[in-house]
Coordinates of C-alpha atoms in Angstrom, one line a residue:
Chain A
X1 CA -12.3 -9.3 -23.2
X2 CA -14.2 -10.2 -20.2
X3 CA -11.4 -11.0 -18.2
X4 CA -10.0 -8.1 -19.1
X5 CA -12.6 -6.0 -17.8
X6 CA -13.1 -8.2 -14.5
X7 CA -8.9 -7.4 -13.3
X8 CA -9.4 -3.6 -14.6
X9 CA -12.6 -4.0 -12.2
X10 CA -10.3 -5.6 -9.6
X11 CA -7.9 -3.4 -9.9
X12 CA -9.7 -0.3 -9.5
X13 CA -11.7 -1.4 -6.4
X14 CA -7.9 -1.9 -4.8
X15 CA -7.4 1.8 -5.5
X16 CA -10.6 2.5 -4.2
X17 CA -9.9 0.6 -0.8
X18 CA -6.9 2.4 -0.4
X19 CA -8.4 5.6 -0.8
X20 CA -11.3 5.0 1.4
X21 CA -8.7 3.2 3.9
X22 CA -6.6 6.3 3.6
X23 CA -9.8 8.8 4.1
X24 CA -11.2 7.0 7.4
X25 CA -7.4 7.2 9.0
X26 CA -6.9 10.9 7.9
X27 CA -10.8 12.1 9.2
X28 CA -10.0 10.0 12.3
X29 CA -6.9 11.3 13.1
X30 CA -8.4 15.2 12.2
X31 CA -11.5 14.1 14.7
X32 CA -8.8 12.9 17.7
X33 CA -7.3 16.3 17.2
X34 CA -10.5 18.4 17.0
X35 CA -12.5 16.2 19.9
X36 CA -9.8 15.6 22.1
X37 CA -7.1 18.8 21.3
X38 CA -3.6 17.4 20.4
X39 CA -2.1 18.9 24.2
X40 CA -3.9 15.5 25.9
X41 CA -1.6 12.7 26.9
X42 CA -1.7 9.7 24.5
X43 CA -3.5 12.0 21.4
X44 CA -0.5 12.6 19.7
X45 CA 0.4 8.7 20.0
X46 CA -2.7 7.7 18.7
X47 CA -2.5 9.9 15.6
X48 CA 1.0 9.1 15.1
X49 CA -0.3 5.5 14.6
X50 CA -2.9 6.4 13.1
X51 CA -0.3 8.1 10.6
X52 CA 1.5 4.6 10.3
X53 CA -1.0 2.9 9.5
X54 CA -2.0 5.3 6.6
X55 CA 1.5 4.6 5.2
X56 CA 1.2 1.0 5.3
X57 CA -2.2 1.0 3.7
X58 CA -1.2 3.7 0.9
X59 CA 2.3 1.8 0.3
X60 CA 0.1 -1.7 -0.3
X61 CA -2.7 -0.5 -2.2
X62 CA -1.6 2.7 -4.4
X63 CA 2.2 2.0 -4.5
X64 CA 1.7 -1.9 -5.1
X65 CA 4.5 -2.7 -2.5
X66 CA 3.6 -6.1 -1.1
X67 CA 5.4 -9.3 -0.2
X68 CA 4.4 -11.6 -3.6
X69 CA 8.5 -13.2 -4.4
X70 CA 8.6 -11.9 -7.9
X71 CA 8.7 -7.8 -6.1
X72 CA 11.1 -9.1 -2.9
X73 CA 14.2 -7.5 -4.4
X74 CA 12.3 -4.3 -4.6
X75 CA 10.9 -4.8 -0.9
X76 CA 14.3 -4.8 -0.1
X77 CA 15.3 -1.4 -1.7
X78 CA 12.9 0.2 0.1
X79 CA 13.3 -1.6 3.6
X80 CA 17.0 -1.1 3.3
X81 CA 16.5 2.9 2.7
X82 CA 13.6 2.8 5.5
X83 CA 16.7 1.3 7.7
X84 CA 19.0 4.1 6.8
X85 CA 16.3 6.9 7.0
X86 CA 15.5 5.8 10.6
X87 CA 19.2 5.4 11.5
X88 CA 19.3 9.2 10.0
X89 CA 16.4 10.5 12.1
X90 CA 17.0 8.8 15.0
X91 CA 20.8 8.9 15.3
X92 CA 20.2 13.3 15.0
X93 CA 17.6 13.6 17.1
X94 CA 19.3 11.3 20.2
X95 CA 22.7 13.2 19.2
X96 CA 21.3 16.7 18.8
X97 CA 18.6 16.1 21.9
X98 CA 21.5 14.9 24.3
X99 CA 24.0 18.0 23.5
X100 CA 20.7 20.3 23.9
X101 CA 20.6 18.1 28.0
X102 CA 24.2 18.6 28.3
X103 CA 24.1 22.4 27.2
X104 CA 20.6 22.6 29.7
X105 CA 18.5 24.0 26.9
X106 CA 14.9 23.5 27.4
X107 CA 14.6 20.7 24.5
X108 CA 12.4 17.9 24.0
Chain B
X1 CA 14.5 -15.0 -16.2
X2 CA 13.7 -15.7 -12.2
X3 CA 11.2 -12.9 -11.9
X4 CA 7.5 -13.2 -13.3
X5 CA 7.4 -11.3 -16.3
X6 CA 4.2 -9.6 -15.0
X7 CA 5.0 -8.0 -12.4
X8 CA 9.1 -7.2 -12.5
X9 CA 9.0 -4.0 -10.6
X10 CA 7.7 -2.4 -7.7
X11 CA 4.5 -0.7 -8.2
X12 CA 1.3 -1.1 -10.5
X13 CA 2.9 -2.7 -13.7
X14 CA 1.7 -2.6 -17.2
X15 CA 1.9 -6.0 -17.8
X16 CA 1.7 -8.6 -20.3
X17 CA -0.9 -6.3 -22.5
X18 CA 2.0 -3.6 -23.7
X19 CA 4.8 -6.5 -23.9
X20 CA 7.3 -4.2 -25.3
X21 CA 7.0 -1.0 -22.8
X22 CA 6.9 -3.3 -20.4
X23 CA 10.3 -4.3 -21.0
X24 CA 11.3 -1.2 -21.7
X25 CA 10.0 0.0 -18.6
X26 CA 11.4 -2.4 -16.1
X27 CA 14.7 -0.9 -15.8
X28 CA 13.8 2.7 -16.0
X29 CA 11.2 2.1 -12.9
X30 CA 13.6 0.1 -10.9
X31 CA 16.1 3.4 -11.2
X32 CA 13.0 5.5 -10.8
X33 CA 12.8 3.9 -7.3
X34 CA 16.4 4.4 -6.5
X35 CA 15.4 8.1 -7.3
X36 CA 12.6 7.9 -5.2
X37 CA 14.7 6.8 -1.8
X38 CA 17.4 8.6 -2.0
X39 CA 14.4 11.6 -2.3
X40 CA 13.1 10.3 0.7
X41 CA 16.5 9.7 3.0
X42 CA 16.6 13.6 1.7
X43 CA 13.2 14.6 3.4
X44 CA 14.0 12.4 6.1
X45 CA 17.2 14.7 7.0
X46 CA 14.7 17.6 6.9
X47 CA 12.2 15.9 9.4
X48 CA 15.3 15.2 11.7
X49 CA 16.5 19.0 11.5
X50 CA 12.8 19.6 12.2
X51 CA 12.4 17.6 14.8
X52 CA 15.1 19.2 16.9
X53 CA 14.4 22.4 16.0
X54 CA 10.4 22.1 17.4
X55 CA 11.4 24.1 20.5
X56 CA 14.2 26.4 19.1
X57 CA 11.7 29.2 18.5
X58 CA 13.9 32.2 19.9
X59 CA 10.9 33.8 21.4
X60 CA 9.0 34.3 18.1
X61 CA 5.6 33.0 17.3
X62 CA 5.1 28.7 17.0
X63 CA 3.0 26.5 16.1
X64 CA -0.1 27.6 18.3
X65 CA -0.4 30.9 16.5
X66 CA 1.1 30.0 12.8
X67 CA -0.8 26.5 12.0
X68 CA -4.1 26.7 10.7
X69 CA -5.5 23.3 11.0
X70 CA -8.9 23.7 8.8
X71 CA -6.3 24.6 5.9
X72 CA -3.9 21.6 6.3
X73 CA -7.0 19.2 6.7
X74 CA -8.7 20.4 3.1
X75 CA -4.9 20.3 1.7
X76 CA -5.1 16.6 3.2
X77 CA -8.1 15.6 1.4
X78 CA -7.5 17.5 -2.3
X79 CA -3.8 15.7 -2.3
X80 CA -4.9 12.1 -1.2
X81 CA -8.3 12.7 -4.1
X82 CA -5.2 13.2 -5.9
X83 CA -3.4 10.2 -6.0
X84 CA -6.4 8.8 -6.3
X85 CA -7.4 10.2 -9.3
X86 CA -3.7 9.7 -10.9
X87 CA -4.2 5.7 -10.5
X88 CA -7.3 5.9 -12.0
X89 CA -5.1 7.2 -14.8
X90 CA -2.6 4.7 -14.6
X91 CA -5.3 2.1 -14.8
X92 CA -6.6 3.7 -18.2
X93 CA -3.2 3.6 -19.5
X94 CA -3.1 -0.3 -18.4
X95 CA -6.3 -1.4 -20.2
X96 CA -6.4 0.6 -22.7
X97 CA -9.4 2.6 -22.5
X98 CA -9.1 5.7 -24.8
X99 CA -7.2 8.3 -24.3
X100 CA -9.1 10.9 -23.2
X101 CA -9.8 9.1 -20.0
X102 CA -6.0 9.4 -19.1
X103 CA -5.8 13.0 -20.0
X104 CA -9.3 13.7 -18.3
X105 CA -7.9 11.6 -15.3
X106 CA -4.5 14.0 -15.6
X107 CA -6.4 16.8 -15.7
X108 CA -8.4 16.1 -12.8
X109 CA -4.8 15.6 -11.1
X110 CA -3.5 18.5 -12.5
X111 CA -6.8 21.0 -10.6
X112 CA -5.9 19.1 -7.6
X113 CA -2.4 19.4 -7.6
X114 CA -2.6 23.6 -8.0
X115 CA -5.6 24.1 -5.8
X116 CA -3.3 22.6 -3.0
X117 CA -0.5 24.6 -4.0
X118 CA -2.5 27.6 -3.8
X119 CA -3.8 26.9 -0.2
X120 CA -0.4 25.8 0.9
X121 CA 0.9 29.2 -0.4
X122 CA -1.7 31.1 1.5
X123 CA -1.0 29.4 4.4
X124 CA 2.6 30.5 4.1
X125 CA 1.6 34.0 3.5
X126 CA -0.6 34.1 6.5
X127 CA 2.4 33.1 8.4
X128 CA 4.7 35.7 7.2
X129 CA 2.0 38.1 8.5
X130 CA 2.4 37.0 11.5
X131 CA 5.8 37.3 11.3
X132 CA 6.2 33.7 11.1
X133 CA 9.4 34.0 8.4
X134 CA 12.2 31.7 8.1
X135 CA 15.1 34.0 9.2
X136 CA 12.6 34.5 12.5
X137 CA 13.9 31.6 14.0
X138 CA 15.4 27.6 14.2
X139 CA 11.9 26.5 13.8
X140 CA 10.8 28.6 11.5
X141 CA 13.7 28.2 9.2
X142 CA 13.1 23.8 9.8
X143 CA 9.6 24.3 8.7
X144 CA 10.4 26.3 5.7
X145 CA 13.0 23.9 4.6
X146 CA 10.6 20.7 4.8
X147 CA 7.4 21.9 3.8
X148 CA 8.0 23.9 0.9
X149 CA 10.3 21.4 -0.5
X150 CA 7.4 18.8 -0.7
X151 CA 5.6 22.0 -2.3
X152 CA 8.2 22.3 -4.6
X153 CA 7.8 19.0 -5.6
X154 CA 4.1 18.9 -6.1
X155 CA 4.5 21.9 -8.3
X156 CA 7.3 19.8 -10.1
X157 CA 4.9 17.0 -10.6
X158 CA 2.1 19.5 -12.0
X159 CA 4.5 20.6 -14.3
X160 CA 5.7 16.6 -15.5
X161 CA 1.4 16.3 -16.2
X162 CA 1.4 19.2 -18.3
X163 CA 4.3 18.1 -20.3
X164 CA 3.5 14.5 -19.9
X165 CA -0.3 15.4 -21.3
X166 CA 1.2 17.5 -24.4
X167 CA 3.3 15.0 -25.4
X168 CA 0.8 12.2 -25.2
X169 CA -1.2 14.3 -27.6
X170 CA 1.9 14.7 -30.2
X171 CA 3.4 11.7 -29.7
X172 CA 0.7 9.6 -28.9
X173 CA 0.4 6.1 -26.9
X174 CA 4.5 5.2 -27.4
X175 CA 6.3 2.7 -25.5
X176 CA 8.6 5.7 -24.2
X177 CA 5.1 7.9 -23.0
X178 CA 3.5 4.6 -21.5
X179 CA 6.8 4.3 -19.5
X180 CA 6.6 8.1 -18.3
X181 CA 2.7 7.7 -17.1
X182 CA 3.8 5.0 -14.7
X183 CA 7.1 6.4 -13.0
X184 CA 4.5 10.0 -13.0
X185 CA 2.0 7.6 -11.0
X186 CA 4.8 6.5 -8.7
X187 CA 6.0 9.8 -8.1
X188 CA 2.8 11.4 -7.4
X189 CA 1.9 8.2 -4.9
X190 CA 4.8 8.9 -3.1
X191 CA 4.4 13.1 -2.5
X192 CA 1.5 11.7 -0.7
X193 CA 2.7 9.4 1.3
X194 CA 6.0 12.3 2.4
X195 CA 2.2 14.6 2.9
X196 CA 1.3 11.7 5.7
X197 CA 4.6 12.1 7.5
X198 CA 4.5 16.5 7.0
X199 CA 0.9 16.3 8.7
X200 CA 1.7 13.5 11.4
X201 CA 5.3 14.9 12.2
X202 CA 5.8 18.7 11.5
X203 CA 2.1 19.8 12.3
X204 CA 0.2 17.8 14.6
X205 CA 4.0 17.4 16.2
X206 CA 4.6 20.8 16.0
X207 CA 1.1 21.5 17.8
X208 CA 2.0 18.6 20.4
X209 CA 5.6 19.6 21.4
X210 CA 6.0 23.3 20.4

């Protein structure tokens, strides 16, 4: 019984890391944006990290996703769709950016 | 058997307490996640489309004069309380505190999830005033592609707790309802984490590049 109630204790403070993890990354990246404006040079990189590193934090502590064996195969479903989401993204906006050069639109 | 039995699938697991639904749930999550990516390769299509479509505004109004920043930070904060509050569910479920703290934890979730629905709907219709509409232009139509659909599937989810809530009320604590909670928990955990990349991508990109 008193194990039990020291993981659910353990357990819950994970969730509660995460969502005060997540909170200080979201009011930081708001406060960038406010304080600096999003138009200055190297803003919008640091919230985009910022952003990143909300991901990671939320995928480890509210999603569970971690490196422990017994989850790999699961690690590798989702790093194998990350793979082809980037090659999606990536591959349209180099494709779709370069005919927008070639056509001289005003793009990106 | 070369996987521990407690903890044989991605996520927060039920574990050795409910042997049987979490069995029974093993497979079901592990599809659930299939579900899940091939959601997210979907979304990421829309953030492509979006992201090339930033400056095709065809001389209408962009992101200066649609975005309302105060809005999308308080819809940040009621969907990440959110997902919050639905683990806290998940954990109930897991050590089997009474009932009513899942369904109070659900219901919590379930004010959340409609209060930011409501906001994000009043954001859209303070965009159509301003003639922000999705026929208006490439960027316009990109933005109402992506940001609704996440919309869409918050409302989706809101509807999954209602049902989810009646029939753990009818049914009760089942292997089959215990298996529904977790793959709900998932779910919601994920709208979040698409929410990170909407914020990061389509509006503060959108303000950046536009």
């Amino acid at each position: 019984m008193d194990r039990r109630s020291e993981m659910h204790r353990r357990e819950r403070r994970r969730y509660l890391i995460g969502f005060g993890g997540s909170l200080g990354l979201t009011l930081a990246v708001f406060a960038i944006a406010y304080r600096f404006g999003i138009e200055t040079p190297g803003v919008y990189l640091a919230i985009g990290l910022l952003g990143l590193a909300q991901l990671v934090v939320q995928l480890v502590y509210f999603l569970h996703i971690d490196r422990r064996r017994s989850s790999r195969e699961d690690l590798d479903l989702v790093l194998f769709s990350t793979l082809v989401l980037l090659i999606i993204i990536c591959g349209t906006v180099w494709i779709l950016g370069n005919l927008a050069h070639r056509m001289h639109m005003h793009v990106m | 058997m070369k996987r521990a039995p407690t903890h044989s699938y991605p996520g927060i697991n039920l574990g050795e307490r409910h042997a049987s639904a979490h069995k029974a749930t093993e497979v079901v999550t592990f599809g659930f996640w299939v579900f899940l990516m091939s959601d997210l390769v979907y979304f990421g299509l829309m953030f492509a489309i979006y992201i090339t479509m930033i400056d095709a505004q065809a001389g209408g109004p962009g992101p200066h004069e649609l975005f309302d920043l105060h809005s999308i930070f308080a819809q940040t904060l009621i969907l990440l309380t959110s997902s919050l509050t639905v683990g806290l569910a998940m954990l109930a479920l897991k050590y089997n505190l009474p009932r009513v703290r899942i369904v109070f934890w659900f219901a919590v979730t379930l004010v959340l999830g409609l209060s930011f629905l409501v906001l994000e709907v009043r954001d859209f219709m303070a965009m159509a005033e301003k003639g922000g509409v999705p026929q208006r232009s490439g960027f316009l139509s990109a933005f109402f592609g992506l940001v609704p659909l996440h919309g869409l599937h918050v409302a989706a989810g809101c509807l999954w707790l209602i049902v989810l809530g009646i029939q753990l009320r009818v049914m009760g604590m089942t292997d089959r309802i215990k298996s529904r909670v977790v793959r709900l928990a998932l779910f919601w955990h994920f709208l979040d984490l698409i929410w990170i990349g909407i914020i990061t991508i389509v509006y503060f990109g959108g303000l950046a590049y536009g």
